[in-house]
mmCIF file of C-alpha atoms and ligand atoms in Angstrom:
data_model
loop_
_atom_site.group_PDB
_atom_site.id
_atom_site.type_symbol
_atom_site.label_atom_id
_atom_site.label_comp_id
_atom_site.label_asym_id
_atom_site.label_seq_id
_atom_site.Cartn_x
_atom_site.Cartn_y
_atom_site.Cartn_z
ATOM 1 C CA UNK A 12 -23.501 -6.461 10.822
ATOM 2 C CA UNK A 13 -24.775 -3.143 8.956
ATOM 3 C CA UNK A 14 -22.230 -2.053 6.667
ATOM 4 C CA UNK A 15 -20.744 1.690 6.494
ATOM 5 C CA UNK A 16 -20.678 3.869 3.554
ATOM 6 C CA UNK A 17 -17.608 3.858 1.608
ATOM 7 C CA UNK A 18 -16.878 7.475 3.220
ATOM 8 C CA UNK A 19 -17.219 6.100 6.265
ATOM 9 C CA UNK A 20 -15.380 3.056 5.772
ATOM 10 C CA UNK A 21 -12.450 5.094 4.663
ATOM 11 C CA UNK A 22 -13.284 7.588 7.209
ATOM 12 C CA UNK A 23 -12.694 4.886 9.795
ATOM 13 C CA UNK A 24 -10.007 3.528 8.198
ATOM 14 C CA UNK A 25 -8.165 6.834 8.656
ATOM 15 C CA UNK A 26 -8.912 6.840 12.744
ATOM 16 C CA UNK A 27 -8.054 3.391 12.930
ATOM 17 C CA UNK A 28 -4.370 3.992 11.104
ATOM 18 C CA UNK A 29 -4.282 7.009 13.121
ATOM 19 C CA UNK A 30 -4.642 5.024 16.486
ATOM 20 C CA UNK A 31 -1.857 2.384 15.415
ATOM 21 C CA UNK A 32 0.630 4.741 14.790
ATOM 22 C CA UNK A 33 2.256 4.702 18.316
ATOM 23 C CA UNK A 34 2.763 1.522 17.856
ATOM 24 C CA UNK A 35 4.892 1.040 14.940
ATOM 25 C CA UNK A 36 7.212 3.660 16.469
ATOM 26 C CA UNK A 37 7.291 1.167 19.341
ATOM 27 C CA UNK A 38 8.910 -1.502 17.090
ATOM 28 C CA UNK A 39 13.157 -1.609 17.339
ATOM 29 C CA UNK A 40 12.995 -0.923 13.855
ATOM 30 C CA UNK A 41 11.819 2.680 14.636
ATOM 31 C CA UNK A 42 15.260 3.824 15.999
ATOM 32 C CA UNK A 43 17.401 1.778 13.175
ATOM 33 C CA UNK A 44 15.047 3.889 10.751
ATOM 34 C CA UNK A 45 15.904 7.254 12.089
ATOM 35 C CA UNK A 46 19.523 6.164 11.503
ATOM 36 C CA UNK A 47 19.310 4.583 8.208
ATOM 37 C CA UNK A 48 17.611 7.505 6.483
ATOM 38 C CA UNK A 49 20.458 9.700 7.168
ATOM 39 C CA UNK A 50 21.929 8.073 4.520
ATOM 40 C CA UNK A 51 21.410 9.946 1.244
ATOM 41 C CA UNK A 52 21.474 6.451 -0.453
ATOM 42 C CA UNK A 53 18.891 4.704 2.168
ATOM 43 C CA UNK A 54 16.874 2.311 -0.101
ATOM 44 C CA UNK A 55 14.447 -0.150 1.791
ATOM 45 C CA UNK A 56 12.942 -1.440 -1.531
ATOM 46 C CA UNK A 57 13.240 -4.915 -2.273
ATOM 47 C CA UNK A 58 14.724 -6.366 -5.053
ATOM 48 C CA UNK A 59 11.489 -7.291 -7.068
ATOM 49 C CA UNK A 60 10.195 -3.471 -6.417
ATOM 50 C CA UNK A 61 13.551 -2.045 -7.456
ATOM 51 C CA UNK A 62 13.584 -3.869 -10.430
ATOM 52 C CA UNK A 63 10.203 -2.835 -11.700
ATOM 53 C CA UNK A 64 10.523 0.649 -11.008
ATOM 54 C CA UNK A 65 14.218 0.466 -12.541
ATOM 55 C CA UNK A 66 12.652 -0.842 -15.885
ATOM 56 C CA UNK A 67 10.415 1.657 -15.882
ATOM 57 C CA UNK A 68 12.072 4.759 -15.039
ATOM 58 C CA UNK A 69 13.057 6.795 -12.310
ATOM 59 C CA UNK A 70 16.041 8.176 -12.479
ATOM 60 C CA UNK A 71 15.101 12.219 -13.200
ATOM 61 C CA UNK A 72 11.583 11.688 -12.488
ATOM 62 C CA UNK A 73 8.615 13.290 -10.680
ATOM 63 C CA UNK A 74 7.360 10.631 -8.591
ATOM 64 C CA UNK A 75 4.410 10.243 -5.722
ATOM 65 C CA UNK A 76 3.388 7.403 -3.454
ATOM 66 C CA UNK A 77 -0.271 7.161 -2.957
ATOM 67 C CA UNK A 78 -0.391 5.710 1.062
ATOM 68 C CA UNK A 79 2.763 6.402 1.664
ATOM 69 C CA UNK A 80 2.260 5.519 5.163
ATOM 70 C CA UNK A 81 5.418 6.598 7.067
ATOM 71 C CA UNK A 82 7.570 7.413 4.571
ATOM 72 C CA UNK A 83 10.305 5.079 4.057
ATOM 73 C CA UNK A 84 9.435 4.122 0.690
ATOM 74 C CA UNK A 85 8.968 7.445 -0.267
ATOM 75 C CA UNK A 86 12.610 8.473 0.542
ATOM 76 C CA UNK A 87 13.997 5.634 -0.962
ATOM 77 C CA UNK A 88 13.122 6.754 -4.139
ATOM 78 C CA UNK A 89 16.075 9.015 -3.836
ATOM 79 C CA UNK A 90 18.076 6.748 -4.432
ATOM 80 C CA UNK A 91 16.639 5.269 -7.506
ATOM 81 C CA UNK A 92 17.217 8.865 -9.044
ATOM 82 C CA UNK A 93 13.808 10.393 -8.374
ATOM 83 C CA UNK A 94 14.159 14.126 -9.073
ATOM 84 C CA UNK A 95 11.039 15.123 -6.633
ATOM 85 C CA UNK A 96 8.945 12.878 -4.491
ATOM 86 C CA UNK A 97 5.237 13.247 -2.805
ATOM 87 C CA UNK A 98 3.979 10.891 -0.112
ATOM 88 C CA UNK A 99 0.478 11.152 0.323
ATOM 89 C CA UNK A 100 -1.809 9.624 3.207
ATOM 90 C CA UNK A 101 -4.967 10.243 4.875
ATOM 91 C CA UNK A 102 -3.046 9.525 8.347
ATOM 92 C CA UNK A 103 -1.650 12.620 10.222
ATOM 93 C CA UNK A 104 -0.218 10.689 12.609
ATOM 94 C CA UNK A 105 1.996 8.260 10.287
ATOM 95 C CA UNK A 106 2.999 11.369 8.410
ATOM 96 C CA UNK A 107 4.240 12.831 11.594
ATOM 97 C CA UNK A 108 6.279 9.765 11.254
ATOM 98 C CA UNK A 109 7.140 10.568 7.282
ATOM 99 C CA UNK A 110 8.244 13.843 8.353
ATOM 100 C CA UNK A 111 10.441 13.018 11.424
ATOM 101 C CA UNK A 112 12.301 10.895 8.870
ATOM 102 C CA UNK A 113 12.459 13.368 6.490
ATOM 103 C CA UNK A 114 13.874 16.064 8.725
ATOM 104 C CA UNK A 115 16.811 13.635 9.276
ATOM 105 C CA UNK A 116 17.177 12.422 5.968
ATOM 106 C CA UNK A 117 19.565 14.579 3.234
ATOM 107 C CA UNK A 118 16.702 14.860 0.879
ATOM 108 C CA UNK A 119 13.604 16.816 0.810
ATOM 109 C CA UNK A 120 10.266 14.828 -0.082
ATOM 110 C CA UNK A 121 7.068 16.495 0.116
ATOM 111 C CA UNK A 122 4.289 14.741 2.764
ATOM 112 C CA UNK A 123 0.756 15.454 1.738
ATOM 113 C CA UNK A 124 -2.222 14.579 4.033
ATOM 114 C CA UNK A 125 -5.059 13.504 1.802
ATOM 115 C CA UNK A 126 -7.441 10.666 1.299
ATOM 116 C CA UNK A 127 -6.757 9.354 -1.880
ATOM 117 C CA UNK A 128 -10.423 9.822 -3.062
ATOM 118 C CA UNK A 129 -10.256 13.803 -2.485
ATOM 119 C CA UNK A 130 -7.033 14.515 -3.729
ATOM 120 C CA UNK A 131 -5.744 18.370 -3.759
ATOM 121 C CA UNK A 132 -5.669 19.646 -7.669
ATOM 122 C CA UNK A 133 -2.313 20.411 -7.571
ATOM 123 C CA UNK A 134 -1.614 16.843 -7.968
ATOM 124 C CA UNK A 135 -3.330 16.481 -10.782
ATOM 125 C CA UNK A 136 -1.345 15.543 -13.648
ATOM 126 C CA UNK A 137 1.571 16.560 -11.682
ATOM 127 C CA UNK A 138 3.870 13.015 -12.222
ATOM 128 C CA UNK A 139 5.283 10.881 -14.611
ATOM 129 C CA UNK A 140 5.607 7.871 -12.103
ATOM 130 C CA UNK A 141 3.210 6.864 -9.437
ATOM 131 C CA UNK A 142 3.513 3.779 -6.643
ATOM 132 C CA UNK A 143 1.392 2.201 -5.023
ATOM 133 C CA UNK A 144 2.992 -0.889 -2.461
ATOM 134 C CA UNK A 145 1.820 -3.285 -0.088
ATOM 135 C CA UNK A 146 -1.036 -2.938 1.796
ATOM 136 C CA UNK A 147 -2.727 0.146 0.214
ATOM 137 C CA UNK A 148 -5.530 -1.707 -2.369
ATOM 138 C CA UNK A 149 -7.797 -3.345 -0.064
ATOM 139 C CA UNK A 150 -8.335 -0.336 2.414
ATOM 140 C CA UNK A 151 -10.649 0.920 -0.525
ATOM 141 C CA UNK A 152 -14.353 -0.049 -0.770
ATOM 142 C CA UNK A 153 -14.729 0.852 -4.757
ATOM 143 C CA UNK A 154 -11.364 -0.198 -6.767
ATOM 144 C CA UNK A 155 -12.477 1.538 -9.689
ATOM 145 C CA UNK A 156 -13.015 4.967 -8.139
ATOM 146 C CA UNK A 157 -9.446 4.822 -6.319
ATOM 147 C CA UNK A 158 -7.567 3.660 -10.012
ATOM 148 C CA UNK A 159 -9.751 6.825 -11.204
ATOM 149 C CA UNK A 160 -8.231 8.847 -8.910
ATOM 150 C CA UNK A 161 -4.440 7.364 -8.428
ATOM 151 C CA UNK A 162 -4.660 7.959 -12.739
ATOM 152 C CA UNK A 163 -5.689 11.541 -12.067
ATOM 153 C CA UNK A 164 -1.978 12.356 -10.447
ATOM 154 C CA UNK A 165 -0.288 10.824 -14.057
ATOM 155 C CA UNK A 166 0.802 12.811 -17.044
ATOM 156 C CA UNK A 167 -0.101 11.911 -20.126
ATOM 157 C CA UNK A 168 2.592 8.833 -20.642
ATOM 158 C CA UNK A 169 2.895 8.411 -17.247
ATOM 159 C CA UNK A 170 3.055 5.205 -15.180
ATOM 160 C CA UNK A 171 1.539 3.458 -12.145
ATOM 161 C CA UNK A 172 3.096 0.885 -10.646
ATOM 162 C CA UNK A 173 1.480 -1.658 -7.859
ATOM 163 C CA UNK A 174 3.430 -3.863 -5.994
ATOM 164 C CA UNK A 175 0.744 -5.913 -3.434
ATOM 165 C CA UNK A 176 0.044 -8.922 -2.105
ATOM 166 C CA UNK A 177 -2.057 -11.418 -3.696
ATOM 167 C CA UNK A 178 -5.975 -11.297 -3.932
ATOM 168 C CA UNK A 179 -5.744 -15.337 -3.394
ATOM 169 C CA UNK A 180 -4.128 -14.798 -0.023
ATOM 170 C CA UNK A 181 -7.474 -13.500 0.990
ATOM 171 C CA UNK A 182 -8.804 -16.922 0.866
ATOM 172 C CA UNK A 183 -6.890 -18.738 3.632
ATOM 173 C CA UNK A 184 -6.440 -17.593 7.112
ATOM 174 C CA UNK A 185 -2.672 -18.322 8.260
ATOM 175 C CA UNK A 186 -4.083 -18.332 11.789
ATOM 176 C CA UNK A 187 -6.361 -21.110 11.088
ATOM 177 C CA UNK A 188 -5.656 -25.482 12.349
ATOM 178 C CA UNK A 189 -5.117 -25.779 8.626
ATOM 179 C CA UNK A 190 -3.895 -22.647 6.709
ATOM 180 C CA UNK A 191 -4.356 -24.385 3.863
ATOM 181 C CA UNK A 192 -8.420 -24.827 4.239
ATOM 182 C CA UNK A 193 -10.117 -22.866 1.922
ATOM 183 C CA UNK A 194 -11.502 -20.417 4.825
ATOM 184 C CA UNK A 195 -13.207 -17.580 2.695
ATOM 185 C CA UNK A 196 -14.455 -16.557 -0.852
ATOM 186 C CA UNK A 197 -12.226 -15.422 -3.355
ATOM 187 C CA UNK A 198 -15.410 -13.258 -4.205
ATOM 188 C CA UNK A 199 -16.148 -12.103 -1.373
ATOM 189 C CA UNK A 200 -17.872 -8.750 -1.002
ATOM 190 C CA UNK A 201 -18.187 -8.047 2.592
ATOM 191 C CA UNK A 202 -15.114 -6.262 4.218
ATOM 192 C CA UNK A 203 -12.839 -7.891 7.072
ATOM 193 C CA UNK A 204 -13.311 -5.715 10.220
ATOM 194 C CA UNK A 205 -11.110 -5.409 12.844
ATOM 195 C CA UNK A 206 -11.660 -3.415 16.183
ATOM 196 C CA UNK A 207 -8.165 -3.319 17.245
ATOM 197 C CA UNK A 208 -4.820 -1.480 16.152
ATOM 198 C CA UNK A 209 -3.052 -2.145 12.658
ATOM 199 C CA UNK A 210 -0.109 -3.759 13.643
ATOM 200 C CA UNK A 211 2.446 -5.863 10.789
ATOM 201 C CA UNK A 212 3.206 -8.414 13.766
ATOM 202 C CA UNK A 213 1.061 -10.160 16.621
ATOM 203 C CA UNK A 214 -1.868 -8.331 17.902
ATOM 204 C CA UNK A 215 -2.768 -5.454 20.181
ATOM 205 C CA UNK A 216 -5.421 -6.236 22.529
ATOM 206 C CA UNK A 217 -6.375 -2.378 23.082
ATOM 207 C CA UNK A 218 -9.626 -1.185 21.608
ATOM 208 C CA UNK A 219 -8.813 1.008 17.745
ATOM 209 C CA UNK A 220 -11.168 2.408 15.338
ATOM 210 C CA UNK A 221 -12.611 0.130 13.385
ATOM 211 C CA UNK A 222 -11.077 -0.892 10.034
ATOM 212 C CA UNK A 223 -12.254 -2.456 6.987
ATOM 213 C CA UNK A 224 -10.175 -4.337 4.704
ATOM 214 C CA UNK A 225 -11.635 -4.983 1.081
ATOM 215 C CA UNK A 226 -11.356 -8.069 -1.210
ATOM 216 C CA UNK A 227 -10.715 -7.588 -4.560
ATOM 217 C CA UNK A 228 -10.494 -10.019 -7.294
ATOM 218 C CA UNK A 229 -7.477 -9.511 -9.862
ATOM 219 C CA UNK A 230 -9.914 -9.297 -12.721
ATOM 220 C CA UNK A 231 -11.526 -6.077 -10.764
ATOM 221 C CA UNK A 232 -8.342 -4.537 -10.100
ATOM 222 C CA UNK A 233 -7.578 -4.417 -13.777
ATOM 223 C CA UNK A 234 -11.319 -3.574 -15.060
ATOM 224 C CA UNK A 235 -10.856 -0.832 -12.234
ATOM 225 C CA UNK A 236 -7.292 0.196 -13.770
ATOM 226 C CA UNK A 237 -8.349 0.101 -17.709
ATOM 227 C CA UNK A 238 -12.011 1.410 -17.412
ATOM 228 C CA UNK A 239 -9.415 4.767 -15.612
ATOM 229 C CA UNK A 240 -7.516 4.856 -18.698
ATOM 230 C CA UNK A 241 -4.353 3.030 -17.650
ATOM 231 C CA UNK A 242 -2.891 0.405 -20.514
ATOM 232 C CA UNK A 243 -1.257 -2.774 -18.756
ATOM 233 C CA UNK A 244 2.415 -2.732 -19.919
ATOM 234 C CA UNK A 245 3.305 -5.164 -17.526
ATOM 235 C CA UNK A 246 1.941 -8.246 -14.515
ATOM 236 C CA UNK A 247 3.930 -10.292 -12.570
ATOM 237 C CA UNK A 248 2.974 -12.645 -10.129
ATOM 238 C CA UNK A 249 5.605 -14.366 -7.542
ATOM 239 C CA UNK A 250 6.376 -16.915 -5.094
ATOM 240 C CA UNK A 251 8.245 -14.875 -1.956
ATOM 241 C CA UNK A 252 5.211 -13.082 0.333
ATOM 242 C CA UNK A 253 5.591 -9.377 1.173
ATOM 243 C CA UNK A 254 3.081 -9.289 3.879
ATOM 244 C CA UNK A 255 3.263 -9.851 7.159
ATOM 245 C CA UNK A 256 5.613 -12.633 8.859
ATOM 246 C CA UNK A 257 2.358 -14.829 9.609
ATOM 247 C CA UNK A 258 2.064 -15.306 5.733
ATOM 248 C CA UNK A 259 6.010 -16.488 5.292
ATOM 249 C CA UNK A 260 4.443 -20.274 5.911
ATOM 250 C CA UNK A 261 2.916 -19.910 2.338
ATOM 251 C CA UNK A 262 6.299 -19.581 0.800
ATOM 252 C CA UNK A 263 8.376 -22.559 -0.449
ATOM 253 C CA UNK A 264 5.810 -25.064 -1.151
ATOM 254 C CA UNK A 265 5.764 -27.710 -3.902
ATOM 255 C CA UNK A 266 2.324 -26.621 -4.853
ATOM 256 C CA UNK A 267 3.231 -22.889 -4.771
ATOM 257 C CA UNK A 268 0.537 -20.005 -4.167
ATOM 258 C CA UNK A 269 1.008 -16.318 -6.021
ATOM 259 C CA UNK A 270 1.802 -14.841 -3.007
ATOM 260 C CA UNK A 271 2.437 -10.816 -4.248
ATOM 261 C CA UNK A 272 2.708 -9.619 -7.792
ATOM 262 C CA UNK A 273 3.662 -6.416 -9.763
ATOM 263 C CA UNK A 274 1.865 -4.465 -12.442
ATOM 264 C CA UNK A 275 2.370 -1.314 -14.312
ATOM 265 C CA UNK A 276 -0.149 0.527 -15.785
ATOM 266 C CA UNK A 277 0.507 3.918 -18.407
ATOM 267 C CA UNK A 278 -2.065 6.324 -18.991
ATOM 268 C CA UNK A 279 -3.336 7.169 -22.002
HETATM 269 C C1 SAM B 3 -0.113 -0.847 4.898
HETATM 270 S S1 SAM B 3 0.182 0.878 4.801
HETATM 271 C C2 SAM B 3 1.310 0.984 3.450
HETATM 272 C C3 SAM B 3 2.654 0.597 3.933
HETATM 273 C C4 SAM B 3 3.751 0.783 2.899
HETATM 274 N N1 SAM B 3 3.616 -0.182 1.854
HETATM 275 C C5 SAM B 3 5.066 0.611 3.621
HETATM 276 O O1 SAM B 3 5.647 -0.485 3.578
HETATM 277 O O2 SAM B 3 5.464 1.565 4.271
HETATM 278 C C6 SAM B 3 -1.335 1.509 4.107
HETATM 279 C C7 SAM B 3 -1.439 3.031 4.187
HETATM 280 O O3 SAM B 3 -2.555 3.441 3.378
HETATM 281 C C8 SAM B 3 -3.125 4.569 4.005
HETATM 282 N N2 SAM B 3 -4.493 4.733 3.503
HETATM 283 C C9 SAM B 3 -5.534 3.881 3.634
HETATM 284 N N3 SAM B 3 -6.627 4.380 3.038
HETATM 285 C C10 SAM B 3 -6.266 5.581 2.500
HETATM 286 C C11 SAM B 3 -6.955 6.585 1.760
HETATM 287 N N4 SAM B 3 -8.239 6.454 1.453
HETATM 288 N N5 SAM B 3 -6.280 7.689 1.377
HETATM 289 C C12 SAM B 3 -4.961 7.843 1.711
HETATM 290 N N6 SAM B 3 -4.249 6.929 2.400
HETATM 291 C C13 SAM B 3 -4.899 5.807 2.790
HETATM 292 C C14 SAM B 3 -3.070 4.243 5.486
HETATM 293 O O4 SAM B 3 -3.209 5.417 6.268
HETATM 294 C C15 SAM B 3 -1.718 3.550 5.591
HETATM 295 O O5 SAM B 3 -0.709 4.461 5.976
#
């Protein structure tokens, strides 16, 4: 299989989130969502998340989500104090979404469509707290030039933090006679592709853009982070997964997997 560019890569990435997007809304979680937000204390971030971003610092802060995807996460941050929040995505269509649940929601976020690689300049420097959650690291081909640009939003002082699933995940398929089998390299290089929508559960046999989902090793998440100037203050790994149901099977073993970790990283 020829491989794309990394423009076109992300390019397609972007069509292929844009084609799933009617089918999250689809989901009975859709309608509980519009509800829930209108809630000026709605907070769908999990404990682990909550506690991370508590240690570091909210409360009173400038804060933006880098693939923010529909916005839930982004509002939430309301209620961890967060004096002004921007989600940004490259998806129209999901921040269609974002803004639906914004117009219902007591707070005003802003929604930004942008791939992260071509960021507006009004975001530079702009934030003392960035987040990035699950699901957002291995849509990009070159880690190194994403943490260059996610450390471009910071001020001076400021702080990214990552909450994501595991690189070692990458290496089993939970699909597979025996999950367990080691089923592909932890270095691997070539992308996953995937021809049909981006659902969280099951599958949707209907034809999508194409999408390509990267591999990255932890060590070249955190070259990637450093050589961008951000200091590690902080790595966690953990044994609950925050992926999709399919990977729940890997939880609650006696030889235990990292399933998801957290990291901060503060610019220089
Ligand atoms: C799995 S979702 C994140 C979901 C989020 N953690 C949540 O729970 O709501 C990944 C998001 O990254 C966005 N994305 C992927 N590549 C991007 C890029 N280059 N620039 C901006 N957004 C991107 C996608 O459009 C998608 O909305």
């Amino acid at each position: 299989m020829e491989m794309p560019s990394n423009e076109k890569a992300i390019a397609s990435n972007r069509d292929a989130w844009n084609d799933s997007a009617r089918h999250h809304k689809d989901n009975p979680e859709w309608p509980s969502l519009l509800t829930a937000v209108t809630q000026g204390d709605f907070c769908c971030i999990d404990d682990t998340l909550r506690g991370v971003l508590e240690q570091v610092g909210v409360d009173g802060k400038d804060v933006v989500q880098l693939g923010c995807n529909n916005g839930r996460e982004s509002l939430s941050l309301f209620a961890l104090g967060a004096r002004s929040v921007v989600g940004v995505d490259q998806s129209e269509a999901f921040l269609d979404q974002a803004r639906e649940l914004a117009t219902r929601s007591p707070h005003a976020p802003e929604f930004i469509e942008a791939d992260i690689h071509h960021l507006p300049r009004e975001l530079h420097e702009r934030f003392d707290v960035a987040l990035i959650t699950i699901g957002v690291l291995n849509w990009m081909p070159d880690i190194g030039e994403f943490f260059r640009h996610v450390a471009q939003t910071l001020k001076p002082g400021g702080a990214l933090v990552v909450y994501e699933t595991h690189p070692f995940l990458e290496m089993f398929d939970p699909e597979a006679a025996d999950p367990y089998g080691l089923a592909s390299s932890y270095f691997r290089s070539e992308p996953f592709v995937q021809d049909q929508p981006i659902v969280y559960e099951g599958k949707v046999e209907q034809p999508a853009a194409t999408s390509y989902w990267f591999v990255h090793t932890l060590g070249e998440i955190f070259t990637g982070a450093i050589e961008a100037g951000l200091q590690i203050s902080h790595f966690k790994e953990y044994p609950h997964s925050n992926r999709e149901e399919l990977y729940d099977r890997y939880q609650k073993q006696a030889a235990q997997l990292p399933l998801c970790f957290t990291w901060v990283g503060v610019k220089r």
